[in-house]
Coordinates of C-alpha atoms in Angstrom, one line a residue:
X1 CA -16.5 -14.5 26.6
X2 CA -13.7 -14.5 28.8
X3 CA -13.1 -11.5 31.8
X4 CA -11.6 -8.6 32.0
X5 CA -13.2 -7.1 29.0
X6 CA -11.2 -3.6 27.3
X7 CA -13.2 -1.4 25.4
X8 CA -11.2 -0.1 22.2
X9 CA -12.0 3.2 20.4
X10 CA -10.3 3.5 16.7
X11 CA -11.2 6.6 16.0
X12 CA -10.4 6.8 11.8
X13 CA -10.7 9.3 8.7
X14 CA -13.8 7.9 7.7
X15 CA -15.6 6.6 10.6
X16 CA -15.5 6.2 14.2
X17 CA -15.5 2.4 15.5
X18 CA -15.4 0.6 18.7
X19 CA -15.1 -3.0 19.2
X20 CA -15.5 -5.0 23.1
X21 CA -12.1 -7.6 23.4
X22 CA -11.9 -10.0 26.2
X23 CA -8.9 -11.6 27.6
X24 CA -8.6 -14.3 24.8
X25 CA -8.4 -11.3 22.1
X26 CA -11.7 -12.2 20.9
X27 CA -13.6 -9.3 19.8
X28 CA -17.6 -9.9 21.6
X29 CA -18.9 -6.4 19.6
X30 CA -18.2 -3.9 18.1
X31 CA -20.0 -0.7 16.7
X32 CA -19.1 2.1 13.7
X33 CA -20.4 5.1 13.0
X34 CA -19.4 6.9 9.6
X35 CA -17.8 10.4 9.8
X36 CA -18.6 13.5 7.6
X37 CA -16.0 14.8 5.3
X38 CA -16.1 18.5 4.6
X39 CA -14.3 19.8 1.7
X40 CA -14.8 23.7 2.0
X41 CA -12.1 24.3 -1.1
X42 CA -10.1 21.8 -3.4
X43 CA -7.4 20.2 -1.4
X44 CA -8.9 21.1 1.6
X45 CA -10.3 18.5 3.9
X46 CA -11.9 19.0 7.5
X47 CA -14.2 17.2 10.1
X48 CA -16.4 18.6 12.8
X49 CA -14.7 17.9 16.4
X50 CA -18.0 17.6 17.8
X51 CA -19.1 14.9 15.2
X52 CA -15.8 13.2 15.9
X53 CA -17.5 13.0 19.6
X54 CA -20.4 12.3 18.9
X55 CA -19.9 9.3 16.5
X56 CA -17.2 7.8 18.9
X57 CA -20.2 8.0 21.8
X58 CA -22.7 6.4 19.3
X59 CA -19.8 3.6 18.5
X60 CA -19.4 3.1 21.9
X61 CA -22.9 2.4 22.5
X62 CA -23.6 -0.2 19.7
X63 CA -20.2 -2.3 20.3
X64 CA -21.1 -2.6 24.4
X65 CA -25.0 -3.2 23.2
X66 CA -23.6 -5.9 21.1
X67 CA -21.5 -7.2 23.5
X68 CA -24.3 -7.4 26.4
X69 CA -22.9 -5.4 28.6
X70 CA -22.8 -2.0 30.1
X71 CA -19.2 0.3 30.8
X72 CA -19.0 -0.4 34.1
X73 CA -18.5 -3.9 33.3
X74 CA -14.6 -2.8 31.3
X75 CA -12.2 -3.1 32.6
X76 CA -10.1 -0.3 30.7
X77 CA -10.3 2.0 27.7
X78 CA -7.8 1.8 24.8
X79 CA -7.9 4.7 22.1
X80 CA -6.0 4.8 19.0
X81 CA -6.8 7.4 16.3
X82 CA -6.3 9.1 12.4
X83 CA -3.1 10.8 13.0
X84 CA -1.8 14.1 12.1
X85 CA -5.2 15.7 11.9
X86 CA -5.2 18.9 14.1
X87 CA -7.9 19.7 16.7
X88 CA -8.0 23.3 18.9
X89 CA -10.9 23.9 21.5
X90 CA -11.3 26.7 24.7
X91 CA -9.4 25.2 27.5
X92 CA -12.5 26.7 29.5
X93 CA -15.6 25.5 27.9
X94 CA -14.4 22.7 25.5
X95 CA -15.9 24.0 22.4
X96 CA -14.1 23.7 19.2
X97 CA -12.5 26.6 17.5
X98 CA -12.4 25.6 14.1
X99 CA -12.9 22.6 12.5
X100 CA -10.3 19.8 12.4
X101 CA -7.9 20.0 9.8
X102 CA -7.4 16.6 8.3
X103 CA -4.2 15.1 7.7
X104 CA -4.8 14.6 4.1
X105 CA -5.4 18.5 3.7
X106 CA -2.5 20.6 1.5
X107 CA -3.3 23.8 2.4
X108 CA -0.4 24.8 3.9
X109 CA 2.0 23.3 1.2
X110 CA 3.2 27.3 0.7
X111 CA 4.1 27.2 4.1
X112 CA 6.0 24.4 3.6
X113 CA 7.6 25.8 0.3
X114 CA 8.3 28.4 2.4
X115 CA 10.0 26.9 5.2
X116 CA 12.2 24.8 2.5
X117 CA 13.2 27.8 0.9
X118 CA 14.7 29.1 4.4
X119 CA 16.5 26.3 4.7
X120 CA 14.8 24.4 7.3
X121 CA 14.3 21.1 5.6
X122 CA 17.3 19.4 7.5
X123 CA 16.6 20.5 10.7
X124 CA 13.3 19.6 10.9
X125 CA 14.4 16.2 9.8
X126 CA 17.1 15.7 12.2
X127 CA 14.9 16.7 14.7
X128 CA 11.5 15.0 14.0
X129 CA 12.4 12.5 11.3
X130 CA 10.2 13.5 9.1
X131 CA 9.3 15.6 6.3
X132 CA 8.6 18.9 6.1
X133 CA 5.0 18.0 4.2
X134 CA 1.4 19.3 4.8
X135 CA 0.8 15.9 5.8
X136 CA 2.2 16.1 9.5
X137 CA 0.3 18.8 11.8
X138 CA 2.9 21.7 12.3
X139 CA 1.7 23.6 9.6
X140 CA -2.0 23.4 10.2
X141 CA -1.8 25.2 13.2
X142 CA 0.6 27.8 11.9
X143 CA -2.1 28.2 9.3
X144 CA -4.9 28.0 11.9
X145 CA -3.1 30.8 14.0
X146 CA -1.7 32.8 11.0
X147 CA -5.1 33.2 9.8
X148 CA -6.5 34.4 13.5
X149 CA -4.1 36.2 14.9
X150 CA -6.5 37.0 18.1
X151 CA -6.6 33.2 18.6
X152 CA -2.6 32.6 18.8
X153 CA -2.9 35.3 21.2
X154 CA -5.4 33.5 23.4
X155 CA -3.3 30.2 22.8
X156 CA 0.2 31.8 23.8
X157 CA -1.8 32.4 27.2
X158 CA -3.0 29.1 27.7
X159 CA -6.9 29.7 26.6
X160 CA -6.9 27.4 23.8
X161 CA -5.7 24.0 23.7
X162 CA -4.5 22.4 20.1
X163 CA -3.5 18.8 19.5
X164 CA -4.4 15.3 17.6
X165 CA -7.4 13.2 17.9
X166 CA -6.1 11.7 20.8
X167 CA -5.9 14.4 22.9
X168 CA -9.2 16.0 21.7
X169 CA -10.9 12.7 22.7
X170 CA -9.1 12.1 26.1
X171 CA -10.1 15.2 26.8
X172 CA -13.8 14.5 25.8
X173 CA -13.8 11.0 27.9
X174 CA -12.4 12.7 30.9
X175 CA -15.0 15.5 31.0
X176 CA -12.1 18.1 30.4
X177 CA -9.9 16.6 33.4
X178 CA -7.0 15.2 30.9
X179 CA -5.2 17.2 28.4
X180 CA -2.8 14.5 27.2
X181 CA -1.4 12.7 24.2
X182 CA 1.1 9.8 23.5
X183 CA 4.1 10.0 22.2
X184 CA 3.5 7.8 19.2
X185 CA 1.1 10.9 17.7
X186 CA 2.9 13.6 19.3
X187 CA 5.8 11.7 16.8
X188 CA 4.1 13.1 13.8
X189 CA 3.7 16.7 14.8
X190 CA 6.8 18.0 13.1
X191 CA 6.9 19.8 17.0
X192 CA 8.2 16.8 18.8
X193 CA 11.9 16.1 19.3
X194 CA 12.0 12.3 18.6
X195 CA 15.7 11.8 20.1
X196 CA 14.9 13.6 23.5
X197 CA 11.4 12.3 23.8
X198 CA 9.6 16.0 24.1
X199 CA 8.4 19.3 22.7
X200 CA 11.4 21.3 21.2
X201 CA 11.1 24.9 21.6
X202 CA 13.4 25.3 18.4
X203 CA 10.2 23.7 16.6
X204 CA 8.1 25.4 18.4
X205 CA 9.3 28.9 17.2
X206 CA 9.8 27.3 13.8
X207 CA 5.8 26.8 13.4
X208 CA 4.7 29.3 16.0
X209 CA 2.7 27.3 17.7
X210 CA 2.5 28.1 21.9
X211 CA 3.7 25.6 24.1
X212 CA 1.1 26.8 26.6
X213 CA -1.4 25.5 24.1
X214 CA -0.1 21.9 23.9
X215 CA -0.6 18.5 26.1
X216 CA 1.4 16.8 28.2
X217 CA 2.9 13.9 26.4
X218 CA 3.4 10.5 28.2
X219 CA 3.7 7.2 26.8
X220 CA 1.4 5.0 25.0
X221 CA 0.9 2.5 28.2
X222 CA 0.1 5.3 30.6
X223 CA -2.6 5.9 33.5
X224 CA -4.1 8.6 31.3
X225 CA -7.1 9.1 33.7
X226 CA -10.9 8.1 34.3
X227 CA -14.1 8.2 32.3
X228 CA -16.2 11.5 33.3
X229 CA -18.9 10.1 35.7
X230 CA -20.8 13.0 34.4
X231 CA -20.7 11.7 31.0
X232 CA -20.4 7.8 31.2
X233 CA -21.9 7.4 35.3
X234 CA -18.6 5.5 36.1
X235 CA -14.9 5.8 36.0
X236 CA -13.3 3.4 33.9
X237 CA -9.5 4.0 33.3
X238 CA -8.1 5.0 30.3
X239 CA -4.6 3.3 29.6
X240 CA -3.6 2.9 26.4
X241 CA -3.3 5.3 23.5
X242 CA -1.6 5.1 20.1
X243 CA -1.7 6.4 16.2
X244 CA -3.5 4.3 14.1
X245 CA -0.2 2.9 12.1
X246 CA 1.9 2.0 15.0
X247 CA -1.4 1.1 17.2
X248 CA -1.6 -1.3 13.9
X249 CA 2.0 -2.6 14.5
X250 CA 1.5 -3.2 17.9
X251 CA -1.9 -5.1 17.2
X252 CA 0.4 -7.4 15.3
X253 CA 2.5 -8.5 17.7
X254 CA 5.7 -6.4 16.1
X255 CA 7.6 -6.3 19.5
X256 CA 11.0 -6.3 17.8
X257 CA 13.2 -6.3 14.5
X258 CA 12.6 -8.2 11.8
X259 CA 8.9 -8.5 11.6
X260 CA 7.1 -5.5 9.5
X261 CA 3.1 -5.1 9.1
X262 CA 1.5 -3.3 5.7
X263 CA -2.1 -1.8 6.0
X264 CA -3.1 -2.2 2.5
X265 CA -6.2 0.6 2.7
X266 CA -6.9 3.9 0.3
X267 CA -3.2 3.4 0.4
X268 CA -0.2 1.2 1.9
X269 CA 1.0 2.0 5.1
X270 CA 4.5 -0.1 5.8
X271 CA 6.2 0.0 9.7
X272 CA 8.8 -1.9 10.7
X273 CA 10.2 -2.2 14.7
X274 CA 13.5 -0.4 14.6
X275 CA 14.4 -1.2 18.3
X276 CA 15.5 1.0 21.1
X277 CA 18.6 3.1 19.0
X278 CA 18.0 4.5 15.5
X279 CA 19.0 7.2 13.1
X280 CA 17.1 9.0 10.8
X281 CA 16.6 7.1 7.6
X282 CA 18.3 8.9 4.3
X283 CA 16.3 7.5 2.3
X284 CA 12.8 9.1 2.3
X285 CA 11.2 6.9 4.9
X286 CA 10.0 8.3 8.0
X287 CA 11.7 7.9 11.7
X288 CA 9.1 8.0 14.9
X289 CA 7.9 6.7 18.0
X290 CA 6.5 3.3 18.8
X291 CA 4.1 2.6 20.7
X292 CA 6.5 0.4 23.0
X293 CA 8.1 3.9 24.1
X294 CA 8.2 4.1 27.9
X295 CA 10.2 3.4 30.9
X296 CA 12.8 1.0 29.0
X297 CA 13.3 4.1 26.5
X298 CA 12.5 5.0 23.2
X299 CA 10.9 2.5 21.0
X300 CA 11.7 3.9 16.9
X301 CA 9.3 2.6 13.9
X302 CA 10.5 3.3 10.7
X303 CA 7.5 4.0 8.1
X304 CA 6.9 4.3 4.5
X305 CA 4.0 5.8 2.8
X306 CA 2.5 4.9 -0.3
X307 CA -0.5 7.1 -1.4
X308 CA -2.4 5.2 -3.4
X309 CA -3.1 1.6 -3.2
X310 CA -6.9 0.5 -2.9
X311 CA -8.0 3.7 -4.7
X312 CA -5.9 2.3 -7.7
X313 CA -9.0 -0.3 -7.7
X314 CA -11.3 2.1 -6.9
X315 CA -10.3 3.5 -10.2
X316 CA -10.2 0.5 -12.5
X317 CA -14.3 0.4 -11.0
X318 CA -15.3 3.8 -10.9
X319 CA -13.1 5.9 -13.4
X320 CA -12.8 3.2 -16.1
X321 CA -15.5 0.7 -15.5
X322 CA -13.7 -2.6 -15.7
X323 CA -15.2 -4.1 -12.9
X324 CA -18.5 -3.5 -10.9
X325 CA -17.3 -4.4 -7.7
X326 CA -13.6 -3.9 -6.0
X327 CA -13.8 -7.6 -5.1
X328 CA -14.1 -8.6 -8.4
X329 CA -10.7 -7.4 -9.5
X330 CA -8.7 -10.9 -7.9
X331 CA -10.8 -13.0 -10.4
X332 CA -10.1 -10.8 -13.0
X333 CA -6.9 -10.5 -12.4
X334 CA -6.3 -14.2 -11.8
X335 CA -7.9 -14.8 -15.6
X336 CA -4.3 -13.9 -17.8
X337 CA -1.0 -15.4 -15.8
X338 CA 0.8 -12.1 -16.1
X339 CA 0.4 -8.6 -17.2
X340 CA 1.2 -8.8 -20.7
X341 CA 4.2 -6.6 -20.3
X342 CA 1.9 -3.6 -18.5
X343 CA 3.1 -1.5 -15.6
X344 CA 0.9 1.0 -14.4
X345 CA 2.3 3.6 -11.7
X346 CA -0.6 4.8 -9.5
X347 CA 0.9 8.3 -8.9
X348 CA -2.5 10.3 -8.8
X349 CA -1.3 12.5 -6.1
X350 CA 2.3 12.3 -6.6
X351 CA 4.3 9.7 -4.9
X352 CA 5.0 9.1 -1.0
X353 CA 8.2 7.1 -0.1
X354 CA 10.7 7.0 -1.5
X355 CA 10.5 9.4 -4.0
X356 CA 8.2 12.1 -2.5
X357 CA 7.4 13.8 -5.2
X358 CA 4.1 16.0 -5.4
X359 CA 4.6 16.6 -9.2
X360 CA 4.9 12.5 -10.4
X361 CA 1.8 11.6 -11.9
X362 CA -0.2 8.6 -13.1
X363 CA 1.4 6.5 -16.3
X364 CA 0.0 3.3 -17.9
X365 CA 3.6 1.8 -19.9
X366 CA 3.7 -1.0 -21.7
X367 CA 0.5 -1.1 -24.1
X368 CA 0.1 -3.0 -27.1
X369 CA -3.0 -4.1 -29.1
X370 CA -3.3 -6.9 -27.2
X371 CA -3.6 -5.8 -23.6
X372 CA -6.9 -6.7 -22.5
X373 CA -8.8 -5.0 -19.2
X374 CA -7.7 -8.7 -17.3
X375 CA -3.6 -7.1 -18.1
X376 CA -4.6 -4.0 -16.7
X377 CA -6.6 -5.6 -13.5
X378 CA -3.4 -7.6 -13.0
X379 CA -1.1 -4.8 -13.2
X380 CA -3.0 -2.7 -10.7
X381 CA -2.3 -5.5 -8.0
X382 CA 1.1 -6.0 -9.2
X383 CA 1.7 -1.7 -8.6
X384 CA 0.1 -2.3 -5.3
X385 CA 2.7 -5.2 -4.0
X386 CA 5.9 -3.6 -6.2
X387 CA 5.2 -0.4 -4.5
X388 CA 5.7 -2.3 -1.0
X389 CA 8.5 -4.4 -2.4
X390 CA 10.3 -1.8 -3.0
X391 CA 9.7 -0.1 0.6
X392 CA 11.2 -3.5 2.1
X393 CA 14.3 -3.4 0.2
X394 CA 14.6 0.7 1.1
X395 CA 13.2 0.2 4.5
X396 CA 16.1 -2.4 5.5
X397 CA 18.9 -0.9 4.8
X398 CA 18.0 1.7 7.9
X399 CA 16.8 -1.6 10.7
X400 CA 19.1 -3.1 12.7
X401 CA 18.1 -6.3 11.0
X402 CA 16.1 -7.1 7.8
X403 CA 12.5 -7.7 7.6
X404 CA 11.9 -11.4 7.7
X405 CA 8.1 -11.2 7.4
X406 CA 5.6 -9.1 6.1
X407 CA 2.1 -9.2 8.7
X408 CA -1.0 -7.4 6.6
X409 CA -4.1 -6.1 7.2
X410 CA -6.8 -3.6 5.8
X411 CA -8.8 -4.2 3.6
X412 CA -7.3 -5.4 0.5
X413 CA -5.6 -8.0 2.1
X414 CA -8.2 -10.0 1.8
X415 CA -7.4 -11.0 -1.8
X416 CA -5.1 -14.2 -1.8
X417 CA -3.8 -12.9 -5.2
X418 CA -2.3 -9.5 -4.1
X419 CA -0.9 -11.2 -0.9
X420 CA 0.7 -14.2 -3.3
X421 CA 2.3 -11.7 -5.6
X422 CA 3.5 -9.3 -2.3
X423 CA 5.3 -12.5 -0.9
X424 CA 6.6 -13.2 -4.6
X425 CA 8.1 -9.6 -5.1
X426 CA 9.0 -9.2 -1.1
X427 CA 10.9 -12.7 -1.2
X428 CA 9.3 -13.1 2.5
X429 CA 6.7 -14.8 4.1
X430 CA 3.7 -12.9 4.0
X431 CA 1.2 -13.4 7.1
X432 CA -2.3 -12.5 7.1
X433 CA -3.6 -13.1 10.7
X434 CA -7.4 -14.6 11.9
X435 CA -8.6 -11.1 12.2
X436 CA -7.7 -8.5 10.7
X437 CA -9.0 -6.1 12.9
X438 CA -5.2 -5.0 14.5
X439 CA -5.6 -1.4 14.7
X440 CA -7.8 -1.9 17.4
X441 CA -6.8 -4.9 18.4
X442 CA -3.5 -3.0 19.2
X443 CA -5.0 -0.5 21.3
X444 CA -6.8 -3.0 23.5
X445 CA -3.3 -4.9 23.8
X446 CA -1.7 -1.5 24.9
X447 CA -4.7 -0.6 27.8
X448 CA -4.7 -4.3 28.9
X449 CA -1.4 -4.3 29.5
X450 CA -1.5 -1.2 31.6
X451 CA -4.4 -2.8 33.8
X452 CA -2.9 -6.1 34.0
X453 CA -5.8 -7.8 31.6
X454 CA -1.7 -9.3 30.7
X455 CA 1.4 -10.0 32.0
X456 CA 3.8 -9.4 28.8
X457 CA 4.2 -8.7 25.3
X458 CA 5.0 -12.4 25.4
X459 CA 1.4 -13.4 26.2
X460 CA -0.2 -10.9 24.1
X461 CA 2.0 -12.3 21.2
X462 CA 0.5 -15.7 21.9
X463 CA -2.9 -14.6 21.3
X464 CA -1.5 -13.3 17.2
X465 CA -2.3 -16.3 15.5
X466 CA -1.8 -16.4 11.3
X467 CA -4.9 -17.8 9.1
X468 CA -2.6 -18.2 6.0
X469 CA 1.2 -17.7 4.7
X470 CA 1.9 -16.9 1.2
X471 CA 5.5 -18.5 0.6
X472 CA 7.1 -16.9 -2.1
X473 CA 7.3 -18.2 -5.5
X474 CA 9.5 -16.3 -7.3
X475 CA 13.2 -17.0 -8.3
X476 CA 15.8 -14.1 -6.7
X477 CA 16.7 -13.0 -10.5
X478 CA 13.4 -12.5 -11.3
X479 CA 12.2 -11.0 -8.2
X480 CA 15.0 -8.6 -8.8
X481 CA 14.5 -8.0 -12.5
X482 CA 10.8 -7.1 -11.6
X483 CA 12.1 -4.6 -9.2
X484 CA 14.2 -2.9 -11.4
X485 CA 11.3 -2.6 -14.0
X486 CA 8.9 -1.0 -11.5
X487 CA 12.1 1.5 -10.9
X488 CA 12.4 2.4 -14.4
X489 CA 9.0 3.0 -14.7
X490 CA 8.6 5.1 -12.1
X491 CA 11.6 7.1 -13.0
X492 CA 9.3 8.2 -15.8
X493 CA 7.0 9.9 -13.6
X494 CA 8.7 11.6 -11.4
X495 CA 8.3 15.6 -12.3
X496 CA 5.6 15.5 -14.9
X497 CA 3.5 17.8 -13.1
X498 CA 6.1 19.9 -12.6

């Protein structure tokens, strides 16, 4: 245990975590406390604020129990957060309005039809660059406001505050005294102009949301404020906040072009450092803020989504029954050398970049009498790394350079076979570091550098350290031939719903 210590919140869909890091990057405890979903009508998807709190205090309390010591003894707070998911509380007495609207919720997709049909799809891309999708936050609280007209009233005058997880639990560490957020989340509000670094009242009269009801937005390593010595009975500082995906880049020391990171999880979450100038990608990936933003300028990410990834095992165990447990599918998987000619395209939910399309839907091709569970088990982890592959090639035609290695983490990296056929159908290293645990890890790297726990991005970089490379194996022909193979079959999903 090496001094100053950071305490890291990672505040995430299903559960709230902490974890204690000291000055070597070694994480001394750490504490997680699951979250409630709430799923009041199908496709909608909510949490309680107050649980949110409360689970992040009880995570707080375990990981510094753990860890032997007590908050006075960090040094500084690092927060990073589920992003996207919309929070509104009474500016005067903290308490929540309405429940949080969760950033997988699609209850506002008619708004979003709407706003398409008006012609407001380019705009909002040029300006954000995103999608005009339920996924980002916009459209929650034009929901939220549409549907109490009393409370946009009270928000125009500056009675009710709205904004991500971030600023809900800023607000909650500093007893009320900080209404802030970062620009890496306010990035993926649809409200923030991503070019000029700030709320744009064009998108604010777009989605009717009140400026008066919004935070301050600052940069990721900022002097956000002090713990509530009400609350905690000491001021610790609070100087690092970030979204969970680019918290997650950070964590992996991806400073500059050419190194991306995947978070293989429910699904696949690809960022690559765009540097200091970029345009909006025209090709279905995603433009927004890293969390390197700050005096030097704007630091751009781009990011591709893909929805389903982990859940396609979940699946194979739950749905079919092909395995009892998700570990099991590597050795399963590892039993046949290929899929015997099977490609299965995971699109439960539709499909995320690059295709976003809502109306694609799941398709097994390929069968024949003789495709045997072990085929399908294999082909699931060979949807999971083609669906990346294919991001990579997309995703570096809009860098400034091209990805030369792929970092992972979540929790599917784990299996050495998914990560050996990522590196096969990426044609790059892939690096899976000695923990895994770079969400937070990135948050802590952000606050420490804020409080001088470290000097530079150089020294935090020298505490990343890889605990195996996959080299790839595959020839360039075939690499490419299986590419064009995943493309065709995905071509004949696209719409099926439609």
């Amino acid at each position: 245990m090496t001094p100053p210590y950071i305490l890291a919140i990672d505040q995430g869909t299903t559960s709230s975590r902490a974890l204690v890091v000291d000055a070597g990057g070694a994480i001394i405890g750490t504490g997680q406390q699951p979250l409630t979903q709430h799923y009041p009508q199908p496709g909608w998807v909510e949490h309680d604020p107050e649980e949110i709190w409360s689970t992040t205090l009880d995570a707080i309390g375990v990981a510094l129990a753990q860890a032997g010591l007590a908050l006075r003894d960090i040094a500084c707070i690092g927060l990073t957060n589920q992003r996207e998911t919309a929070v509104a509380w009474e500016r005067a007495t903290g308490a929540p309005v309405h429940r949080a609207i969760v950033w997988q919720d699609r209850r506002t997709a008619g708004i979003c039809e709407d706003l398409r049909s008006a012609g407001a799809e380019d705009e909002v891309r040029q300006l954000t660059g995103l999608k005009l999708d339920p996924y980002f936050t916009a459209t929650k609280l034009t929901w939220l406001f549409r549907h109490d007209p009393a409370l946009h009233r009270r928000a125009m005058q500056g009675e009710i505050c709205v904004g991500t997880v971030d600023a809900w639990l800023t607000w909650k560490l500093t007893g009320g005294a900080v209404f802030a957020t970062d620009f890496t989340n306010a990035s993926r509000t649809l409200l923030f102009n991503v070019k000029r670094g700030r709320w744009d009242d064009r998108l604010l009269d777009l989605f009717e949301v009140p400026r008066a009801a919004l935070p301050v937005a600052v940069p990721s390593r900022s002097k956000y404020g002090f713990t509530s010595e009400q609350v905690f009975g000491c001021r610790v500082p609070i100087t690092g906040v970030a979204g969970d995906q680019q918290a997650a880049l950070f964590g992996q020391a991806g400073f500059a072009p050419g190194v991306a990171k995947n978070t293989y999880g429910t699904g696949c979450f690809l960022l690559s450092n765009a540097g200091r100038r970029a345009s909006v990608p025209d090709s279905g990936l995603l433009l927004s803020l890293g969390a390197g933003t700050g005096l030097q300028g704007p630091e751009f990410v781009v990011e591709g989504s893909v929805f389903v990834a982990g859940a396609l095992v979940q699946w194979l165990r739950d749905e079919l029954g092909l395995i009892r447990e998700s570990a099991e599918v590597e050795a399963l998987a590892a039993s046949v050398p290929d899929a015997g000619g099977v490609t299965i395209v995971p699109a439960f939910t539709g499909l995320g970049a690059p295709d976003w399309d809502p109306h694609a839907r799941g398709a097994i091709l390929g069968l024949t009498r003789g495709v045997t569970k072990a085929h399908l088990a294999r082909a699931a982890l060979e949807a999971i790394a083609l669906s990346s592959a294919e991001l990579i090639e997309v995703m570096n035609a809009s860098l400034p350079e091209p990805i030369r290695e792929l970092r992972v983490d979540g929790g599917a990296a784990v299996n050495d076979l998914l990560m050996q056929l990522q590196a096969d159908f990426a044609g790059i290293p892939v690096l899976r570091p000695q923990s895994t645990e770079t969400t937070a890890l990135g948050a802590a790297f952000l606050a420490g550098l804020e409080a001088g726990a470290w000097a530079s991005t150089e020294e935090v970089a020298e505490l990343w350290r890889p605990e195996r490379v996959f080299e790839p194996r595959l020839g360039s022909a075939e690499r490419h031939r299986r590419l064009r193979d995943w493309r065709r079959a995905v071509e004949r999903t696209l719409g099926w719903a439609g």
